[in-house]
Short mmCIF file of C-alpha atoms in Angstrom, two decimals:
data_model
loop_
_atom_site.label_atom_id
_atom_site.label_comp_id
_atom_site.label_asym_id
_atom_site.label_seq_id
_atom_site.Cartn_x
_atom_site.Cartn_y
_atom_site.Cartn_z
CA MET E 1 89.42 63.56 164.41
CA PRO E 2 89.96 62.99 168.14
CA SER E 3 90.83 66.11 170.12
CA PRO E 4 94.44 66.36 171.31
CA PHE E 5 93.28 68.20 174.44
CA ARG E 6 92.66 66.69 177.88
CA HIS E 7 90.63 68.33 180.67
CA THR E 8 90.08 71.63 178.77
CA ASP E 9 88.43 72.83 175.57
CA PRO E 10 90.62 75.71 174.34
CA PRO E 11 89.17 78.59 172.29
CA ASP E 12 89.18 78.13 168.54
CA PRO E 13 92.37 79.76 167.17
CA ALA E 14 90.32 81.16 164.29
CA SER E 15 88.54 83.45 166.75
CA ALA E 16 91.73 84.66 168.43
CA ALA E 17 92.35 88.36 168.89
CA GLY E 18 94.85 90.62 170.63
CA PRO E 19 97.93 89.00 172.20
CA VAL E 20 96.73 85.45 171.45
CA ARG E 21 96.42 86.22 167.76
CA ALA E 22 99.86 87.85 167.86
CA VAL E 23 101.35 84.64 169.30
CA TYR E 24 99.79 82.58 166.52
CA THR E 25 101.24 84.98 163.94
CA GLN E 26 104.75 84.60 165.36
CA LEU E 27 104.32 80.83 165.67
CA ALA E 28 103.55 80.62 161.96
CA ARG E 29 106.51 82.78 160.98
CA ASP E 30 109.22 81.60 163.37
CA PHE E 31 108.19 78.06 164.36
CA GLY E 32 106.45 76.98 161.18
CA ILE E 33 103.30 75.70 162.92
CA ALA E 34 100.66 78.41 163.29
CA ARG E 35 98.38 76.51 165.66
CA ALA E 36 100.78 74.34 167.62
CA SER E 37 98.65 72.53 170.21
CA THR E 38 101.34 73.13 172.86
CA PHE E 39 100.36 76.82 172.76
CA VAL E 40 96.69 76.48 171.80
CA VAL E 41 96.19 74.67 175.12
CA LEU E 42 97.50 77.76 176.95
CA SER E 43 95.41 80.27 175.00
CA SER E 44 92.75 80.70 177.68
CA ALA E 45 95.53 82.29 179.81
CA PRO E 46 97.13 84.79 177.38
CA GLY E 47 99.90 85.91 179.73
CA ILE E 48 101.14 82.36 180.20
CA MET E 49 100.80 81.57 176.50
CA ALA E 50 102.71 84.67 175.38
CA SER E 51 105.51 84.32 177.93
CA ALA E 52 105.96 80.57 177.31
CA TRP E 53 106.25 81.29 173.59
CA ALA E 54 108.62 84.19 174.24
CA LEU E 55 110.95 81.97 176.28
CA MET E 56 110.97 79.23 173.64
CA ARG E 57 111.45 81.69 170.80
CA GLU E 58 114.21 83.73 172.40
CA SER E 59 116.19 80.63 173.45
CA LEU E 60 115.57 77.72 171.06
CA ILE E 61 114.77 79.68 167.92
CA ALA E 62 116.52 83.06 168.10
CA GLY E 63 119.16 82.39 170.77
CA ASP E 64 122.86 81.84 170.18
CA GLY E 65 124.16 78.42 169.18
CA GLY E 66 123.13 75.98 166.45
CA ARG E 67 119.58 74.66 166.29
CA THR E 68 120.70 71.03 166.17
CA GLY E 69 122.43 71.26 169.54
CA LYS E 70 119.50 73.01 171.17
CA GLU E 71 117.07 70.45 169.73
CA LEU E 72 119.22 67.72 171.29
CA ALA E 73 119.12 69.51 174.64
CA ALA E 74 115.33 69.85 174.39
CA LEU E 75 115.06 66.17 173.43
CA GLY E 76 117.11 65.19 176.47
CA VAL E 77 114.85 67.26 178.74
CA SER E 78 111.75 65.69 177.20
CA GLU E 79 113.14 62.18 177.65
CA ALA E 80 113.98 62.89 181.29
CA ASN E 81 110.43 64.13 181.86
CA ARG E 82 108.84 61.14 180.08
CA CYS E 83 106.92 63.32 177.62
CA PRO E 84 106.31 61.18 174.50
CA PHE E 85 104.62 64.04 172.62
CA CYS E 86 107.66 66.32 172.96
CA VAL E 87 110.15 63.49 172.39
CA ASP E 88 108.48 62.74 169.06
CA ALA E 89 108.35 66.44 168.17
CA HIS E 90 112.08 66.97 168.72
CA ARG E 91 112.99 63.85 166.77
CA MET E 92 111.02 65.29 163.86
CA LEU E 93 112.62 68.71 164.29
CA LEU E 94 116.06 67.12 164.14
CA HIS E 95 115.09 66.00 160.64
CA ALA E 96 114.21 69.64 159.92
CA THR E 97 117.79 70.68 160.78
CA GLY E 98 119.00 68.43 157.95
CA ASP E 99 120.80 65.87 160.13
CA HIS E 100 118.64 62.90 159.14
CA ALA E 101 121.12 60.27 160.35
CA LEU E 102 121.21 61.83 163.80
CA ALA E 103 117.41 62.10 163.91
CA GLU E 104 116.99 58.41 163.15
CA LYS E 105 119.76 57.33 165.49
CA VAL E 106 118.11 59.00 168.49
CA ALA E 107 114.69 57.77 167.32
CA ARG E 108 116.06 54.22 167.73
CA GLY E 109 117.19 55.07 171.24
CA GLU E 110 120.87 55.05 170.31
CA PRO E 111 123.35 57.70 171.46
CA PRO E 112 124.62 60.14 168.82
CA ALA E 113 127.85 59.00 167.18
CA ASP E 114 129.34 62.47 167.59
CA GLU E 115 130.79 62.87 171.10
CA TRP E 116 129.76 66.52 171.43
CA GLN E 117 126.18 65.76 170.40
CA ALA E 118 126.05 62.88 172.87
CA ARG E 119 127.22 65.19 175.66
CA VAL E 120 124.59 67.81 174.82
CA LEU E 121 121.85 65.17 174.86
CA ALA E 122 123.12 63.87 178.20
CA TRP E 123 123.25 67.42 179.58
CA GLY E 124 119.61 67.96 178.66
CA ARG E 125 118.58 64.74 180.41
CA ALA E 126 120.62 65.65 183.48
CA THR E 127 118.99 69.05 184.00
CA ARG E 128 116.13 67.34 185.84
CA THR E 129 118.47 66.05 188.54
CA PRO E 130 120.16 68.52 190.92
CA GLY E 131 123.88 67.83 191.19
CA ALA E 132 124.08 65.47 188.21
CA PRO E 133 127.72 65.13 187.04
CA GLU E 134 126.75 65.67 183.38
CA LEU E 135 125.84 69.29 184.14
CA VAL E 136 129.45 70.50 184.38
CA PRO E 137 131.36 71.56 182.51
CA TYR E 138 129.05 72.88 179.81
CA PRO E 139 129.08 70.78 176.64
CA PHE E 140 128.56 74.02 174.68
CA ALA E 141 130.31 77.37 174.48
CA ALA E 142 129.75 79.50 177.57
CA ALA E 143 128.55 82.32 175.31
CA HIS E 144 125.70 80.04 174.25
CA ALA E 145 124.68 79.19 177.82
CA PRO E 146 121.72 81.63 177.99
CA ALA E 147 120.13 80.02 174.95
CA TYR E 148 120.83 76.43 176.01
CA ILE E 149 119.70 76.94 179.61
CA GLY E 150 116.66 78.89 178.44
CA THR E 151 115.78 76.10 176.01
CA ALA E 152 116.08 73.47 178.74
CA LEU E 153 113.93 75.44 181.17
CA ALA E 154 111.37 76.27 178.49
CA PHE E 155 110.86 72.58 177.83
CA HIS E 156 110.79 71.63 181.48
CA PHE E 157 107.74 73.89 181.56
CA ILE E 158 106.25 72.86 178.20
CA ASN E 159 106.72 69.12 178.88
CA ARG E 160 104.67 69.44 182.06
CA VAL E 161 101.86 71.38 180.41
CA VAL E 162 101.78 68.93 177.51
CA SER E 163 101.77 65.84 179.75
CA ALA E 164 99.01 67.32 181.90
CA LEU E 165 96.71 68.77 179.24
CA LEU E 166 97.42 67.02 175.90
CA THR E 167 97.27 63.43 174.74
CA GLU E 168 100.50 61.64 173.81
CA ARG E 169 99.69 61.76 170.08
CA LEU E 170 101.79 64.29 168.20
CA LEU E 171 99.97 63.34 164.98
CA PRO E 172 96.73 61.39 164.49
CA GLY E 173 97.29 57.66 164.93
CA ASN E 174 100.82 58.35 166.18
CA VAL E 175 102.00 58.18 162.57
CA GLN E 176 105.10 60.18 163.56
CA ARG E 177 106.44 56.86 164.83
CA PHE E 178 107.08 55.91 161.18
CA ARG E 179 110.44 56.99 159.77
CA ALA E 180 108.98 58.28 156.49
CA VAL E 181 106.50 60.49 158.34
CA ARG E 182 109.19 61.87 160.66
CA SER E 183 111.40 62.68 157.71
CA LEU E 184 108.60 64.24 155.65
CA GLY E 185 107.35 66.27 158.62
CA GLY E 186 110.85 67.52 159.34
CA ARG E 187 111.49 68.44 155.71
CA SER E 188 108.26 70.45 155.63
CA LEU E 189 109.63 72.60 158.49
CA ALA E 190 113.21 72.79 157.21
CA GLY E 191 112.95 76.28 155.73
CA THR E 192 111.71 77.76 159.00
CA VAL E 193 114.02 75.78 161.28
CA ARG E 194 117.15 76.71 159.34
CA ARG E 195 116.46 80.43 159.51
CA HIS E 196 117.87 82.41 162.43
CA PRO E 197 115.38 85.15 163.30
CA VAL E 198 116.41 88.32 165.10
CA PRO E 199 116.10 88.11 168.92
CA GLY E 200 113.54 90.21 170.70
CA ALA E 201 110.30 89.77 168.76
CA GLY E 202 108.91 87.45 171.43
CA LEU E 203 109.29 90.21 174.02
CA THR E 204 107.12 92.59 171.99
CA LEU E 205 104.10 90.41 172.84
CA LEU E 206 104.50 90.85 176.57
CA ASP E 207 103.03 94.34 176.63
CA GLY E 208 99.81 93.26 174.95
CA ALA E 209 96.33 93.63 176.38
CA GLY E 210 95.78 91.44 179.41
CA LEU E 211 99.50 91.01 180.14
CA THR E 212 99.93 93.77 182.73
CA VAL E 213 101.26 91.20 185.23
CA LEU E 214 104.40 91.07 183.11
CA ASP E 215 105.20 94.77 183.36
CA HIS E 216 107.34 94.28 186.46
CA ALA E 217 108.85 90.91 185.62
CA GLY E 218 112.39 92.31 185.50
CA PRO E 219 115.46 91.49 183.42
CA GLY E 220 115.71 87.85 184.48
CA PRO E 221 118.36 85.69 186.16
CA GLY E 222 122.10 86.28 185.93
CA TRP E 223 122.82 83.24 183.76
CA ALA E 224 120.81 84.90 180.96
CA ARG E 225 123.22 87.87 180.98
CA THR E 226 121.92 90.69 178.79
CA THR E 227 120.15 88.44 176.26
CA THR E 228 116.43 88.52 175.51
CA VAL E 229 116.15 85.10 177.18
CA GLY E 230 116.26 86.74 180.62
CA PRO E 231 113.16 88.97 180.35
CA ALA E 232 111.25 86.11 178.70
CA TYR E 233 112.12 83.78 181.57
CA ALA E 234 111.16 86.42 184.14
CA ALA E 235 107.87 87.02 182.34
CA LEU E 236 106.95 83.33 182.46
CA ARG E 237 107.86 83.19 186.14
CA ALA E 238 105.55 86.15 186.82
CA ALA E 239 102.67 84.84 184.72
CA ALA E 240 102.81 81.27 186.05
CA GLY E 241 103.25 82.51 189.61
CA GLU E 242 99.80 84.10 189.54
CA GLY E 243 98.37 80.60 189.80
CA GLU E 244 99.36 80.41 193.44
CA GLY E 245 96.27 82.50 194.16
CA LEU E 246 94.20 79.41 193.42
CA LEU E 247 95.67 77.68 196.49
CA ASP E 248 95.34 78.50 200.16
CA ALA E 249 98.38 79.21 202.33
CA ALA E 250 98.71 75.61 203.58
CA ASP E 251 98.64 74.21 200.07
CA ARG E 252 101.20 76.74 198.85
CA THR E 253 103.49 75.78 201.72
CA LEU E 254 103.12 72.08 200.88
CA VAL E 255 104.05 72.71 197.23
CA ARG E 256 107.03 74.86 198.18
CA GLU E 257 108.38 72.39 200.76
CA THR E 258 107.87 69.36 198.51
CA LEU E 259 109.70 70.99 195.62
CA GLY E 260 112.46 72.19 197.92
CA ALA E 261 113.19 68.59 198.93
CA TRP E 262 112.78 67.09 195.45
CA ASP E 263 115.79 65.21 194.07
CA GLY E 264 114.67 65.02 190.43
CA ALA E 265 113.24 61.52 190.66
CA HIS E 266 109.85 60.51 189.28
CA PRO E 267 107.57 59.87 192.27
CA PRO E 268 106.67 56.25 193.04
CA LEU E 269 103.11 55.07 192.44
CA ALA E 270 102.75 54.89 196.23
CA TRP E 271 103.64 58.55 196.73
CA ASP E 272 103.15 59.20 200.42
CA GLY E 273 103.64 62.94 200.08
CA LEU E 274 100.86 63.40 197.52
CA PRO E 275 97.69 64.72 199.18
CA GLY E 276 94.40 63.01 198.47
CA ARG E 277 91.53 64.45 196.50
CA GLY E 278 90.32 66.15 199.67
CA ARG E 279 93.04 68.72 198.90
CA PRO E 280 92.53 68.78 195.12
CA GLY E 281 94.38 72.01 194.37
CA ALA E 282 97.59 70.93 196.09
CA ARG E 283 97.28 67.49 194.50
CA LEU E 284 96.98 68.94 190.98
CA ALA E 285 99.82 71.42 191.51
CA LEU E 286 102.20 68.72 192.79
CA LEU E 287 101.25 66.31 190.04
CA ALA E 288 101.82 69.06 187.45
CA ALA E 289 105.25 69.67 188.95
CA LEU E 290 106.53 66.12 189.36
CA ALA E 291 104.29 63.64 187.51
CA PRO E 292 101.90 65.51 185.17
CA TYR E 293 101.24 62.36 183.12
CA ARG E 294 99.42 60.96 186.18
CA ILE E 295 96.71 63.66 186.30
CA THR E 296 93.35 61.93 185.84
CA ASP E 297 89.81 63.03 185.07
CA GLU E 298 88.98 62.25 188.69
CA ASP E 299 91.72 64.57 189.95
CA VAL E 300 90.39 67.42 187.83
CA ALA E 301 86.74 66.70 188.73
CA ALA E 302 87.59 66.82 192.46
CA TRP E 303 88.94 70.35 191.99
CA ARG E 304 86.38 71.73 189.55
CA THR E 305 83.62 74.03 190.73
CA PRO E 306 81.31 76.21 188.60
CA ASP E 307 83.65 79.18 188.97
CA ARG E 308 86.84 77.25 188.14
CA THR E 309 87.09 77.63 184.39
CA ASP E 310 89.49 76.10 181.89
CA ALA E 311 91.61 79.21 182.31
CA CYS E 312 91.83 78.50 186.04
CA LEU E 313 93.00 74.94 185.38
CA VAL E 314 95.64 76.17 182.94
CA ARG E 315 96.84 78.65 185.55
CA LEU E 316 97.02 75.98 188.27
CA VAL E 317 98.91 73.54 186.02
CA ALA E 318 101.28 76.33 184.96
CA TYR E 319 101.89 77.22 188.61
CA GLY E 320 102.82 73.64 189.46
CA ALA E 321 104.91 73.25 186.30
CA PHE E 322 106.88 76.39 187.01
CA ALA E 323 107.40 75.39 190.63
CA ALA E 324 109.43 72.48 189.23
CA VAL E 325 111.20 74.77 186.74
CA ASP E 326 112.12 77.10 189.58
CA ARG E 327 113.62 74.23 191.57
CA ILE E 328 115.57 73.02 188.52
CA GLU E 329 116.82 76.51 187.65
CA GLY E 330 117.94 77.16 191.21
CA ALA E 331 119.96 73.93 191.31
CA LEU E 332 121.78 74.40 187.99
CA PRO E 333 125.53 74.93 188.62
CA VAL E 334 125.69 77.92 186.31
CA ARG E 335 128.63 79.55 188.10
CA ALA E 336 130.72 76.38 188.19
CA ALA E 337 130.31 75.54 184.52
CA LYS E 338 133.14 76.43 182.15
CA GLU E 339 133.39 77.03 178.44
CA THR E 340 134.42 73.83 176.68
CA SER E 341 133.71 74.35 173.01
#
């Protein structure tokens, strides 16, 4: 069977120990997929893996608000980021919620018939674009904002990692493109998806061996209020931020200034601001942030040296991915949004 991984060869999950094994255990229990490739690909960097899982778990899975709405928000994010793998996954997970008609409607590219669902999907898509009119007011209850915003930001990160380091195939042969497979796959996850686990378990992984960087992550941003989403978000920021050490000062400045001026658009093929392979670290970080699907073998080879391991590449991609998340989070009009439902 062809490997789903690009540019890295992650450790075999069967040999996992410590915090990585603990993530796989929670994945099996709370997500229904013990060895989800979206997290296997991060396993050479345990701090990033554990904090990315914690953010997804505490927002999408254990956060306030119904799972169907949060799956629609995550689908909208994944569509905006042009991540076929994640788009297919969320279409299947909509089947797992039990709303099969909705799952098939969005799979055909049609808007949901329900106005509220359509607004949530549009909100998810709009989170990529600073100032988009669909961002306010919230299409969900203000009390659910920490979970919805956390879900959106989690998938802005995950989409970028997936597009950079996985193939587009969710299942071998892309069989998830068939309605019967989508429905069957969703039904197999229905029992897990329809449970509502207690918040906080994801945070227990952040004190594991090798995760000392997360000790001072803090409570998280104000929009997360006092929910467990906040510490999870802060932990991912801290873990991904360590990747900046792989760049020199000039490259870090270029990444920061480029993201500061970014308007949410996908870069053109003739991207004047993208450095050449003579600055391979900055090139990879910016591609991971804004167009991860355009990372090539040649880009990675230009950066690789004997001391730059798979774990280093994961850290660099995570740094670029979170640079985009940070820009998106900072532009969200969280104070202007009002409760609408």
